[in-house]
Amino acid sequence: MRTLIVSSFLLLYFLSSCVTDTKKAELTQPANTSTINKSEIDKTNKLYAHFTDNPQTQDQKDENALIDYAIDKGLDVTRTASGMYYVLQKEGTGTKMVQNQPFKAHYSGYFMDGKTFDSSLDRGEPLAATVGAMIPGWNEALKTFKVGSKMTLLIPSRLAYGSKGFPGYVPPNTPLIFDMEILPLI
């Protein structure tokens, strides 16, 4: 009988130590943030003011995806009233552009997974166009930043190619990332 009691005690001790070790392991392992509600991770992060816990609309899904991208990449972004995000790497010294003004820019366009879908740098020639003839996110950026500015744009799909996408290049409802430099028209 005494052996049974000692064995039972040892078994309970062993089981409780296993649970304790499991709890310790859980505490020392990094949290899997993909299963955690993002708005509960760091409520002090300014970006989470625009995060939607249960996104229903494409705008809400895009906003959440862009917020996640900015946080995952450690970007200190600024949000515009339209919902576009940007990082200004270098402020230009030229003038801001206006509607229908010609411009030149070097750019690389990326999907959020990092895959490049278009780049003037790869072609070795800057894009030449007019303000107003571009996707809405670009038109906004061109009117916001001075010539000579370098920036990264995080553009929701409605300010990019929207629900139609750009067949063969950009799928419908795809938020896009652009590295862009506005060049002088020399």
PDB file of C-alpha atoms in Angstrom:
ATOM      1  CA  MET A   1       0.000   0.000   0.000  1.00  0.00           C
ATOM      2  CA  ARG A   2       2.832   2.370   0.870  1.00  0.00           C
ATOM      3  CA  THR A   3       4.455   1.679  -2.553  1.00  0.00           C
ATOM      4  CA  LEU A   4       1.180   2.565  -4.289  1.00  0.00           C
ATOM      5  CA  ILE A   5       0.946   5.883  -2.418  1.00  0.00           C
ATOM      6  CA  VAL A   6       4.583   6.758  -3.180  1.00  0.00           C
ATOM      7  CA  SER A   7       4.099   5.780  -6.843  1.00  0.00           C
ATOM      8  CA  SER A   8       0.928   7.891  -7.069  1.00  0.00           C
ATOM      9  CA  PHE A   9       2.725  10.830  -5.473  1.00  0.00           C
ATOM     10  CA  LEU A  10       5.643  10.522  -7.899  1.00  0.00           C
ATOM     11  CA  LEU A  11       3.258  10.275 -10.853  1.00  0.00           C
ATOM     12  CA  LEU A  12       1.408  13.432  -9.750  1.00  0.00           C
ATOM     13  CA  TYR A  13       4.712  15.245  -9.202  1.00  0.00           C
ATOM     14  CA  PHE A  14       5.933  14.203 -12.656  1.00  0.00           C
ATOM     15  CA  LEU A  15       2.683  15.302 -14.325  1.00  0.00           C
ATOM     16  CA  SER A  16       2.667  18.662 -12.535  1.00  0.00           C
ATOM     17  CA  SER A  17       6.302  19.300 -13.505  1.00  0.00           C
ATOM     18  CA  CYS A  18       5.449  18.537 -17.145  1.00  0.00           C
ATOM     19  CA  VAL A  19       2.634  21.067 -17.083  1.00  0.00           C
ATOM     20  CA  THR A  20       4.905  23.604 -15.437  1.00  0.00           C
ATOM     21  CA  ASP A  21       7.639  23.010 -18.045  1.00  0.00           C
ATOM     22  CA  THR A  22       5.060  23.349 -20.820  1.00  0.00           C
ATOM     23  CA  LYS A  23       3.848  26.652 -19.344  1.00  0.00           C
ATOM     24  CA  LYS A  24       7.447  27.878 -19.068  1.00  0.00           C
ATOM     25  CA  ALA A  25       8.075  26.938 -22.702  1.00  0.00           C
ATOM     26  CA  GLU A  26       4.942  28.802 -23.784  1.00  0.00           C
ATOM     27  CA  LEU A  27       6.080  31.902 -21.930  1.00  0.00           C
ATOM     28  CA  THR A  28       9.545  31.865 -23.465  1.00  0.00           C
ATOM     29  CA  GLN A  29       8.404  31.194 -27.036  1.00  0.00           C
ATOM     30  CA  PRO A  30       7.571  34.217 -29.200  1.00  0.00           C
ATOM     31  CA  ALA A  31       3.878  34.715 -29.782  1.00  0.00           C
ATOM     32  CA  ASN A  32       2.494  33.755 -33.167  1.00  0.00           C
ATOM     33  CA  THR A  33       1.114  37.168 -34.123  1.00  0.00           C
ATOM     34  CA  SER A  34      -0.815  35.776 -37.078  1.00  0.00           C
ATOM     35  CA  THR A  35      -3.276  34.204 -34.633  1.00  0.00           C
ATOM     36  CA  ILE A  36      -3.460  37.189 -32.293  1.00  0.00           C
ATOM     37  CA  ASN A  37      -5.818  40.071 -32.805  1.00  0.00           C
ATOM     38  CA  LYS A  38      -3.441  42.738 -34.189  1.00  0.00           C
ATOM     39  CA  SER A  39      -5.223  45.561 -32.353  1.00  0.00           C
ATOM     40  CA  GLU A  40      -4.365  43.881 -29.031  1.00  0.00           C
ATOM     41  CA  ILE A  41      -0.614  43.574 -29.722  1.00  0.00           C
ATOM     42  CA  ASP A  42       0.293  47.231 -29.281  1.00  0.00           C
ATOM     43  CA  LYS A  43      -2.639  49.563 -28.866  1.00  0.00           C
ATOM     44  CA  THR A  44      -0.219  52.483 -28.570  1.00  0.00           C
ATOM     45  CA  ASN A  45       0.921  52.102 -32.190  1.00  0.00           C
ATOM     46  CA  LYS A  46      -0.578  55.036 -34.114  1.00  0.00           C
ATOM     47  CA  LEU A  47      -1.364  52.800 -37.090  1.00  0.00           C
ATOM     48  CA  TYR A  48      -3.845  50.706 -35.142  1.00  0.00           C
ATOM     49  CA  ALA A  49      -6.200  53.680 -34.975  1.00  0.00           C
ATOM     50  CA  HIS A  50      -7.148  52.671 -38.545  1.00  0.00           C
ATOM     51  CA  PHE A  51      -7.088  48.877 -38.052  1.00  0.00           C
ATOM     52  CA  THR A  52     -10.415  46.998 -38.334  1.00  0.00           C
ATOM     53  CA  ASP A  53     -10.750  43.841 -36.230  1.00  0.00           C
ATOM     54  CA  ASN A  54     -13.181  42.119 -38.603  1.00  0.00           C
ATOM     55  CA  PRO A  55     -12.718  43.742 -41.999  1.00  0.00           C
ATOM     56  CA  GLN A  56     -15.751  43.508 -44.242  1.00  0.00           C
ATOM     57  CA  THR A  57     -15.024  45.891 -47.104  1.00  0.00           C
ATOM     58  CA  GLN A  58     -12.118  45.918 -49.551  1.00  0.00           C
ATOM     59  CA  ASP A  59     -11.003  49.273 -48.106  1.00  0.00           C
ATOM     60  CA  GLN A  60     -10.826  47.756 -44.608  1.00  0.00           C
ATOM     61  CA  LYS A  61      -8.931  44.695 -45.886  1.00  0.00           C
ATOM     62  CA  ASP A  62      -6.463  46.915 -47.771  1.00  0.00           C
ATOM     63  CA  GLU A  63      -5.992  49.195 -44.760  1.00  0.00           C
ATOM     64  CA  ASN A  64      -5.248  46.222 -42.486  1.00  0.00           C
ATOM     65  CA  ALA A  65      -2.847  44.727 -45.031  1.00  0.00           C
ATOM     66  CA  LEU A  66      -0.968  48.026 -45.424  1.00  0.00           C
ATOM     67  CA  ILE A  67      -0.780  48.492 -41.640  1.00  0.00           C
ATOM     68  CA  ASP A  68       0.561  44.951 -41.226  1.00  0.00           C
ATOM     69  CA  TYR A  69       3.088  45.558 -44.016  1.00  0.00           C
ATOM     70  CA  ALA A  70       4.312  48.824 -42.463  1.00  0.00           C
ATOM     71  CA  ILE A  71       4.669  47.263 -39.020  1.00  0.00           C
ATOM     72  CA  ASP A  72       6.303  44.064 -40.319  1.00  0.00           C
ATOM     73  CA  LYS A  73       8.831  46.135 -42.309  1.00  0.00           C
ATOM     74  CA  GLY A  74       9.382  48.591 -39.452  1.00  0.00           C
ATOM     75  CA  LEU A  75       8.328  51.551 -41.584  1.00  0.00           C
ATOM     76  CA  ASP A  76       7.577  54.882 -39.927  1.00  0.00           C
ATOM     77  CA  VAL A  77       4.727  55.804 -42.253  1.00  0.00           C
ATOM     78  CA  THR A  78       2.429  58.789 -42.491  1.00  0.00           C
ATOM     79  CA  ARG A  79      -1.191  58.269 -43.498  1.00  0.00           C
ATOM     80  CA  THR A  80      -2.900  60.699 -45.851  1.00  0.00           C
ATOM     81  CA  ALA A  81      -6.607  61.540 -45.647  1.00  0.00           C
ATOM     82  CA  SER A  82      -7.211  59.272 -48.659  1.00  0.00           C
ATOM     83  CA  GLY A  83      -5.784  56.216 -46.858  1.00  0.00           C
ATOM     84  CA  MET A  84      -2.451  56.076 -48.675  1.00  0.00           C
ATOM     85  CA  TYR A  85       0.666  55.653 -46.530  1.00  0.00           C
ATOM     86  CA  TYR A  86       4.114  56.994 -47.319  1.00  0.00           C
ATOM     87  CA  VAL A  87       7.658  57.247 -46.051  1.00  0.00           C
ATOM     88  CA  LEU A  88       9.530  60.328 -47.241  1.00  0.00           C
ATOM     89  CA  GLN A  89      13.179  59.325 -47.584  1.00  0.00           C
ATOM     90  CA  LYS A  90      14.396  62.581 -49.094  1.00  0.00           C
ATOM     91  CA  GLU A  91      12.551  65.847 -49.427  1.00  0.00           C
ATOM     92  CA  GLY A  92      13.053  67.566 -52.743  1.00  0.00           C
ATOM     93  CA  THR A  93      13.940  71.198 -53.248  1.00  0.00           C
ATOM     94  CA  GLY A  94      11.848  71.774 -56.369  1.00  0.00           C
ATOM     95  CA  THR A  95       8.222  72.827 -56.618  1.00  0.00           C
ATOM     96  CA  LYS A  96       5.082  70.775 -56.054  1.00  0.00           C
ATOM     97  CA  MET A  97       3.278  69.764 -59.200  1.00  0.00           C
ATOM     98  CA  VAL A  98      -0.212  70.596 -60.347  1.00  0.00           C
ATOM     99  CA  GLN A  99      -2.816  68.838 -62.476  1.00  0.00           C
ATOM    100  CA  ASN A 100      -1.771  68.258 -66.118  1.00  0.00           C
ATOM    101  CA  GLN A 101       1.862  69.208 -65.441  1.00  0.00           C
ATOM    102  CA  PRO A 102       4.441  66.987 -67.147  1.00  0.00           C
ATOM    103  CA  PHE A 103       6.783  65.047 -64.870  1.00  0.00           C
ATOM    104  CA  LYS A 104       9.509  62.423 -64.884  1.00  0.00           C
ATOM    105  CA  ALA A 105       9.967  59.774 -62.219  1.00  0.00           C
ATOM    106  CA  HIS A 106      11.957  56.674 -61.516  1.00  0.00           C
ATOM    107  CA  TYR A 107      10.032  53.978 -59.694  1.00  0.00           C
ATOM    108  CA  SER A 108       9.781  50.336 -58.783  1.00  0.00           C
ATOM    109  CA  GLY A 109       6.367  48.819 -58.122  1.00  0.00           C
ATOM    110  CA  TYR A 110       6.003  45.851 -55.768  1.00  0.00           C
ATOM    111  CA  PHE A 111       3.372  43.530 -54.491  1.00  0.00           C
ATOM    112  CA  MET A 112       3.272  43.203 -50.723  1.00  0.00           C
ATOM    113  CA  ASP A 113       5.171  39.910 -50.948  1.00  0.00           C
ATOM    114  CA  GLY A 114       8.135  41.859 -52.371  1.00  0.00           C
ATOM    115  CA  LYS A 115       7.765  40.713 -55.978  1.00  0.00           C
ATOM    116  CA  THR A 116       8.431  43.520 -58.474  1.00  0.00           C
ATOM    117  CA  PHE A 117       5.753  43.934 -61.139  1.00  0.00           C
ATOM    118  CA  ASP A 118       7.230  46.981 -62.909  1.00  0.00           C
ATOM    119  CA  SER A 119      10.318  49.188 -62.664  1.00  0.00           C
ATOM    120  CA  SER A 120      11.628  52.112 -64.681  1.00  0.00           C
ATOM    121  CA  LEU A 121      15.031  51.382 -63.137  1.00  0.00           C
ATOM    122  CA  ASP A 122      15.034  47.938 -64.766  1.00  0.00           C
ATOM    123  CA  ARG A 123      14.296  49.587 -68.112  1.00  0.00           C
ATOM    124  CA  GLY A 124      16.966  52.248 -67.500  1.00  0.00           C
ATOM    125  CA  GLU A 125      14.630  55.079 -68.422  1.00  0.00           C
ATOM    126  CA  PRO A 126      12.373  57.200 -66.193  1.00  0.00           C
ATOM    127  CA  LEU A 127       8.646  57.394 -66.750  1.00  0.00           C
ATOM    128  CA  ALA A 128       7.509  60.604 -68.463  1.00  0.00           C
ATOM    129  CA  ALA A 129       3.812  61.470 -68.117  1.00  0.00           C
ATOM    130  CA  THR A 130       1.465  64.156 -66.796  1.00  0.00           C
ATOM    131  CA  VAL A 131      -0.041  64.610 -63.356  1.00  0.00           C
ATOM    132  CA  GLY A 132      -3.604  63.349 -63.502  1.00  0.00           C
ATOM    133  CA  ALA A 133      -2.892  60.614 -66.041  1.00  0.00           C
ATOM    134  CA  MET A 134      -1.642  58.175 -63.408  1.00  0.00           C
ATOM    135  CA  ILE A 135      -3.312  55.978 -60.794  1.00  0.00           C
ATOM    136  CA  PRO A 136      -4.921  58.104 -58.043  1.00  0.00           C
ATOM    137  CA  GLY A 137      -2.217  57.265 -55.475  1.00  0.00           C
ATOM    138  CA  TRP A 138       0.503  58.513 -57.800  1.00  0.00           C
ATOM    139  CA  ASN A 139      -1.455  61.660 -58.702  1.00  0.00           C
ATOM    140  CA  GLU A 140      -1.820  62.405 -54.985  1.00  0.00           C
ATOM    141  CA  ALA A 141       1.899  61.853 -54.346  1.00  0.00           C
ATOM    142  CA  LEU A 142       2.932  63.999 -57.316  1.00  0.00           C
ATOM    143  CA  LYS A 143       0.840  66.908 -55.962  1.00  0.00           C
ATOM    144  CA  THR A 144       2.102  66.387 -52.397  1.00  0.00           C
ATOM    145  CA  PHE A 145       5.878  66.104 -52.808  1.00  0.00           C
ATOM    146  CA  LYS A 146       8.384  68.457 -54.403  1.00  0.00           C
ATOM    147  CA  VAL A 147      10.542  67.632 -57.410  1.00  0.00           C
ATOM    148  CA  GLY A 148      13.614  65.790 -56.167  1.00  0.00           C
ATOM    149  CA  SER A 149      11.717  63.900 -53.452  1.00  0.00           C
ATOM    150  CA  LYS A 150      12.231  60.188 -52.866  1.00  0.00           C
ATOM    151  CA  MET A 151       9.508  58.230 -51.127  1.00  0.00           C
ATOM    152  CA  THR A 152       7.891  54.860 -50.597  1.00  0.00           C
ATOM    153  CA  LEU A 153       4.154  54.755 -51.214  1.00  0.00           C
ATOM    154  CA  LEU A 154       1.808  52.134 -49.724  1.00  0.00           C
ATOM    155  CA  ILE A 155      -1.292  52.420 -51.890  1.00  0.00           C
ATOM    156  CA  PRO A 156      -4.670  50.777 -51.212  1.00  0.00           C
ATOM    157  CA  SER A 157      -6.223  49.054 -54.210  1.00  0.00           C
ATOM    158  CA  ARG A 158      -8.889  51.729 -54.770  1.00  0.00           C
ATOM    159  CA  LEU A 159      -6.077  54.273 -55.280  1.00  0.00           C
ATOM    160  CA  ALA A 160      -4.169  51.837 -57.513  1.00  0.00           C
ATOM    161  CA  TYR A 161      -5.880  49.651 -60.136  1.00  0.00           C
ATOM    162  CA  GLY A 162      -9.044  48.939 -58.130  1.00  0.00           C
ATOM    163  CA  SER A 163     -11.432  46.061 -58.685  1.00  0.00           C
ATOM    164  CA  LYS A 164     -10.397  45.653 -62.340  1.00  0.00           C
ATOM    165  CA  GLY A 165      -6.663  45.387 -61.693  1.00  0.00           C
ATOM    166  CA  PHE A 166      -4.258  45.779 -64.587  1.00  0.00           C
ATOM    167  CA  PRO A 167      -4.647  42.564 -66.619  1.00  0.00           C
ATOM    168  CA  GLY A 168      -1.423  40.679 -67.009  1.00  0.00           C
ATOM    169  CA  TYR A 169       0.349  42.735 -64.348  1.00  0.00           C
ATOM    170  CA  VAL A 170      -1.753  43.504 -61.260  1.00  0.00           C
ATOM    171  CA  PRO A 171      -4.647  41.343 -60.000  1.00  0.00           C
ATOM    172  CA  PRO A 172      -7.914  43.035 -58.959  1.00  0.00           C
ATOM    173  CA  ASN A 173      -8.119  44.528 -55.448  1.00  0.00           C
ATOM    174  CA  THR A 174      -4.357  44.528 -54.883  1.00  0.00           C
ATOM    175  CA  PRO A 175      -2.678  47.089 -52.611  1.00  0.00           C
ATOM    176  CA  LEU A 176       0.692  48.138 -54.054  1.00  0.00           C
ATOM    177  CA  ILE A 177       4.042  49.454 -52.850  1.00  0.00           C
ATOM    178  CA  PHE A 178       6.072  51.929 -54.907  1.00  0.00           C
ATOM    179  CA  ASP A 179       9.555  53.317 -54.390  1.00  0.00           C
ATOM    180  CA  MET A 180       9.479  56.572 -56.306  1.00  0.00           C
ATOM    181  CA  GLU A 181      11.734  59.527 -57.088  1.00  0.00           C
ATOM    182  CA  ILE A 182      10.346  62.637 -58.780  1.00  0.00           C
ATOM    183  CA  LEU A 183      12.968  63.882 -61.228  1.00  0.00           C
ATOM    184  CA  PRO A 184      13.542  67.367 -62.667  1.00  0.00           C
ATOM    185  CA  LEU A 185      12.354  67.815 -66.248  1.00  0.00           C
ATOM    186  CA  ILE A 186      15.740  68.885 -67.594  1.00  0.00           C
TER     187      ILE A 186
END
